[in-house]
PDB file of C-alpha atoms in Angstrom:
ATOM      1  CA  LYS A  17      19.277 -20.549  -1.730  1.00 71.00           C
ATOM      2  CA  THR A  18      17.314 -18.484  -4.232  1.00 76.00           C
ATOM      3  CA  LEU A  19      13.723 -17.714  -5.130  1.00 73.00           C
ATOM      4  CA  LEU A  20      14.670 -16.654  -8.655  1.00 75.00           C
ATOM      5  CA  PRO A  21      13.135 -19.681 -10.426  1.00 81.00           C
ATOM      6  CA  THR A  22       9.844 -19.172  -8.567  1.00 78.00           C
ATOM      7  CA  ILE A  23       9.837 -15.435  -9.252  1.00 73.00           C
ATOM      8  CA  LEU A  24      10.541 -15.930 -12.949  1.00 73.00           C
ATOM      9  CA  HIS A  25       7.785 -18.525 -13.152  1.00 77.00           C
ATOM     10  CA  HIS A  26       5.233 -15.966 -11.929  1.00 73.00           C
ATOM     11  CA  THR A  27       6.607 -12.915 -13.726  1.00 69.00           C
ATOM     12  CA  PRO A  28       5.365 -10.840 -15.351  1.00 65.00           C
ATOM     13  CA  ALA A  29       2.247 -10.671 -13.220  1.00 71.00           C
ATOM     14  CA  GLY A  30      -0.712  -8.910 -14.745  1.00 70.00           C
ATOM     15  CA  MET A  31      -2.148  -5.552 -13.857  1.00 75.00           C
ATOM     16  CA  SER A  32      -5.374  -3.942 -14.969  1.00 82.00           C
ATOM     17  CA  THR A  33      -4.892  -0.978 -17.279  1.00 86.00           C
ATOM     18  CA  TYR A  34      -7.345   0.949 -15.092  1.00 87.00           C
ATOM     19  CA  THR A  35      -5.237   0.194 -12.010  1.00 85.00           C
ATOM     20  CA  LEU A  36      -2.137   1.557 -13.728  1.00 84.00           C
ATOM     21  CA  LEU A  37      -4.045   4.650 -14.878  1.00 90.00           C
ATOM     22  CA  GLN A  38      -5.450   5.125 -11.363  1.00 89.00           C
ATOM     23  CA  TYR A  39      -1.911   5.149  -9.945  1.00 86.00           C
ATOM     24  CA  ALA A  40      -0.881   7.695 -12.566  1.00 89.00           C
ATOM     25  CA  GLN A  41      -3.876   9.898 -11.718  1.00 92.00           C
ATOM     26  CA  GLU A  42      -2.953   9.771  -8.028  1.00 88.00           C
ATOM     27  CA  ILE A  43       0.548  10.975  -8.858  1.00 86.00           C
ATOM     28  CA  VAL A  44      -0.737  13.825 -11.033  1.00 88.00           C
ATOM     29  CA  THR A  45      -3.426  14.934  -8.554  1.00 87.00           C
ATOM     30  CA  ASP A  46      -1.223  14.326  -5.507  1.00 82.00           C
ATOM     31  CA  GLY A  47      -4.090  12.753  -3.599  1.00 84.00           C
ATOM     32  CA  PHE A  48      -6.563   9.905  -3.266  1.00 89.00           C
ATOM     33  CA  HIS A  49      -9.486  10.159  -5.664  1.00 92.00           C
ATOM     34  CA  GLY A  50     -11.871   7.897  -7.494  1.00 94.00           C
ATOM     35  CA  TYR A  51     -10.929   6.988 -11.037  1.00 94.00           C
ATOM     36  CA  ASP A  52     -11.437   9.903 -13.414  1.00 95.00           C
ATOM     37  CA  TRP A  53     -13.059   8.483 -16.528  1.00 96.00           C
ATOM     38  CA  GLY A  54     -12.029  11.530 -18.542  1.00 94.00           C
ATOM     39  CA  ASN A  55     -15.387  13.159 -19.237  1.00 95.00           C
ATOM     40  CA  ASP A  56     -18.441  14.339 -17.325  1.00 95.00           C
ATOM     41  CA  ARG A  57     -20.807  11.750 -18.822  1.00 96.00           C
ATOM     42  CA  ASP A  58     -18.662   8.734 -17.856  1.00 96.00           C
ATOM     43  CA  ASN A  59     -17.804  10.193 -14.455  1.00 96.00           C
ATOM     44  CA  PHE A  60     -21.526  10.746 -13.812  1.00 97.00           C
ATOM     45  CA  HIS A  61     -22.265   7.155 -14.870  1.00 96.00           C
ATOM     46  CA  HIS A  62     -19.606   5.709 -12.519  1.00 96.00           C
ATOM     47  CA  HIS A  63     -19.663   8.173  -9.619  1.00 96.00           C
ATOM     48  CA  GLY A  64     -23.046   9.901  -9.721  1.00 96.00           C
ATOM     49  CA  PRO A  65     -23.834  13.616  -9.786  1.00 94.00           C
ATOM     50  CA  SER A  66     -21.085  14.564  -7.320  1.00 92.00           C
ATOM     51  CA  GLY A  67     -18.410  13.606  -9.839  1.00 91.00           C
ATOM     52  CA  VAL A  68     -15.033  12.071  -9.051  1.00 94.00           C
ATOM     53  CA  PRO A  69     -14.868  11.571  -5.272  1.00 95.00           C
ATOM     54  CA  THR A  70     -11.946  12.697  -3.168  1.00 93.00           C
ATOM     55  CA  TYR A  71     -10.989  10.365  -0.336  1.00 93.00           C
ATOM     56  CA  SER A  72      -9.758  11.810   2.947  1.00 94.00           C
ATOM     57  CA  LEU A  73      -7.338   9.621   4.888  1.00 94.00           C
ATOM     58  CA  GLU A  74      -8.461  11.410   8.045  1.00 95.00           C
ATOM     59  CA  ASP A  75     -11.811   9.606   7.626  1.00 95.00           C
ATOM     60  CA  VAL A  76     -10.248   6.133   7.884  1.00 94.00           C
ATOM     61  CA  THR A  77     -11.604   4.574  11.064  1.00 91.00           C
ATOM     62  CA  THR A  78     -10.062   1.117  10.771  1.00 94.00           C
ATOM     63  CA  PRO A  79      -7.085   0.437  13.063  1.00 95.00           C
ATOM     64  CA  LEU A  80      -3.984   0.121  10.911  1.00 95.00           C
ATOM     65  CA  ALA A  81      -0.512  -1.334  10.974  1.00 96.00           C
ATOM     66  CA  VAL A  82       1.822   0.235   8.404  1.00 97.00           C
ATOM     67  CA  TYR A  83       4.816  -1.501   6.858  1.00 97.00           C
ATOM     68  CA  TRP A  84       7.092   0.433   4.547  1.00 97.00           C
ATOM     69  CA  ALA A  85      10.615   0.493   3.129  1.00 96.00           C
ATOM     70  CA  GLN A  86      12.961   3.377   2.435  1.00 94.00           C
ATOM     71  CA  ASN A  87      13.960   2.072  -1.008  1.00 95.00           C
ATOM     72  CA  ASP A  88      10.440   1.456  -2.357  1.00 94.00           C
ATOM     73  CA  TRP A  89      10.366   2.959  -5.869  1.00 89.00           C
ATOM     74  CA  LEU A  90       6.541   2.924  -5.932  1.00 87.00           C
ATOM     75  CA  ALA A  91       6.076   4.612  -2.562  1.00 89.00           C
ATOM     76  CA  SER A  92       8.662   7.281  -1.838  1.00 89.00           C
ATOM     77  CA  LYS A  93       9.651   8.000   1.732  1.00 92.00           C
ATOM     78  CA  GLN A  94       8.145  11.495   1.407  1.00 92.00           C
ATOM     79  CA  ASP A  95       4.793  10.078   0.220  1.00 91.00           C
ATOM     80  CA  VAL A  96       4.748   7.388   2.904  1.00 94.00           C
ATOM     81  CA  LEU A  97       5.465   9.912   5.675  1.00 95.00           C
ATOM     82  CA  ARG A  98       2.769  12.265   4.363  1.00 93.00           C
ATOM     83  CA  THR A  99       0.277   9.378   4.224  1.00 94.00           C
ATOM     84  CA  ILE A 100       1.193   8.261   7.738  1.00 96.00           C
ATOM     85  CA  SER A 101       0.701  11.805   9.043  1.00 96.00           C
ATOM     86  CA  GLN A 102      -2.869  11.815   7.671  1.00 95.00           C
ATOM     87  CA  LEU A 103      -3.919   8.420   9.041  1.00 95.00           C
ATOM     88  CA  PRO A 104      -5.539   8.805  12.462  1.00 95.00           C
ATOM     89  CA  ASN A 105      -5.682   5.156  13.531  1.00 94.00           C
ATOM     90  CA  ILE A 106      -2.237   3.626  13.264  1.00 96.00           C
ATOM     91  CA  VAL A 107      -2.098   1.297  16.244  1.00 96.00           C
ATOM     92  CA  GLU A 108       0.619   2.237  18.738  1.00 94.00           C
ATOM     93  CA  GLY A 109       3.786   0.267  18.002  1.00 94.00           C
ATOM     94  CA  MET A 110       2.555  -0.831  14.565  1.00 96.00           C
ATOM     95  CA  LEU A 111       4.348   1.649  12.362  1.00 96.00           C
ATOM     96  CA  HIS A 112       7.022  -0.575  10.878  1.00 96.00           C
ATOM     97  CA  MET A 113       9.818   0.690   8.635  1.00 96.00           C
ATOM     98  CA  VAL A 114      11.826  -2.232   7.291  1.00 96.00           C
ATOM     99  CA  GLU A 115      15.308  -1.955   8.790  1.00 93.00           C
ATOM    100  CA  TYR A 116      17.091  -2.897   5.577  1.00 95.00           C
ATOM    101  CA  PRO A 117      18.194   0.112   3.480  1.00 95.00           C
ATOM    102  CA  THR A 118      17.842  -1.517   0.044  1.00 95.00           C
ATOM    103  CA  PHE A 119      14.517  -3.286   0.720  1.00 96.00           C
ATOM    104  CA  ASN A 120      12.131  -2.309  -2.078  1.00 94.00           C
ATOM    105  CA  HIS A 121       8.555  -2.745  -3.281  1.00 91.00           C
ATOM    106  CA  LEU A 122       9.005  -6.249  -4.680  1.00 87.00           C
ATOM    107  CA  ASP A 123      10.895  -7.397  -1.599  1.00 92.00           C
ATOM    108  CA  PHE A 124       7.683  -7.314   0.440  1.00 92.00           C
ATOM    109  CA  LEU A 125       6.616 -10.311  -1.616  1.00 86.00           C
ATOM    110  CA  TRP A 126       9.755 -11.924  -2.980  1.00 85.00           C
ATOM    111  CA  ALA A 127      12.690 -11.192  -0.634  1.00 90.00           C
ATOM    112  CA  ILE A 128      14.202 -14.335   0.770  1.00 89.00           C
ATOM    113  CA  ASP A 129      14.248 -12.639   4.181  1.00 93.00           C
ATOM    114  CA  ALA A 130      10.773 -11.050   3.966  1.00 95.00           C
ATOM    115  CA  ASP A 131       9.725 -13.431   6.714  1.00 95.00           C
ATOM    116  CA  ARG A 132      12.159 -11.775   9.144  1.00 96.00           C
ATOM    117  CA  TYR A 133      11.622  -8.174   8.033  1.00 96.00           C
ATOM    118  CA  VAL A 134       7.879  -8.184   7.308  1.00 96.00           C
ATOM    119  CA  TYR A 135       5.952 -11.370   8.064  1.00 96.00           C
ATOM    120  CA  GLU A 136       7.186 -11.993  11.620  1.00 96.00           C
ATOM    121  CA  PRO A 137       6.299  -8.437  12.737  1.00 95.00           C
ATOM    122  CA  LEU A 138       2.999  -8.703  10.869  1.00 96.00           C
ATOM    123  CA  LEU A 139       2.062 -11.973  12.565  1.00 97.00           C
ATOM    124  CA  LYS A 140       3.095 -10.540  15.933  1.00 96.00           C
ATOM    125  CA  ASN A 141       0.852  -7.513  15.347  1.00 96.00           C
ATOM    126  CA  MET A 142      -2.039  -9.735  14.285  1.00 96.00           C
ATOM    127  CA  LYS A 143      -1.675 -11.733  17.493  1.00 96.00           C
ATOM    128  CA  ILE A 144      -1.613  -8.547  19.573  1.00 95.00           C
ATOM    129  CA  CYS A 145      -4.822  -7.346  17.914  1.00 95.00           C
ATOM    130  CA  GLU A 146      -6.430 -10.741  18.345  1.00 94.00           C
ATOM    131  CA  GLU A 147      -5.668 -10.695  22.072  1.00 95.00           C
ATOM    132  CA  THR A 148      -6.333  -7.016  22.810  1.00 93.00           C
ATOM    133  CA  ASP A 149      -8.855  -6.031  20.107  1.00 92.00           C
ATOM    134  CA  CYS A 150      -7.099  -3.111  18.435  1.00 92.00           C
ATOM    135  CA  ARG A 151     -10.455  -1.627  17.424  1.00 87.00           C
ATOM    136  CA  VAL A 152     -10.970  -0.025  20.811  1.00 70.00           C
TER     137      VAL A 152
END
């Protein structure tokens, strides 16, 4: 059984140029910031007089479940662990590393066994939060 025909039918999927540039800026600045439009006038127009905002993960108040993979070429293990260490509201028991060493970024969507490695734990966590209200 294969998903290859379905994947090829939907590939390549589009991406905004600004999204790609935003990712690149995050790599260069090693942090989470608003999009830098490249000059003071455009940054003022988009962000106001304070300029390009910096976002602090410590300020995230939403309860979170985190799912990650060791072989994700868009989110290195080092970056994921640093991000996790800065997030204050990961719900207990909802930090989920996929237990499949070669699982990668695209596998979260396309892997034939994503249901077992990602979606079943995700649905279980959603049910837990529905029943216990993870916001408190």
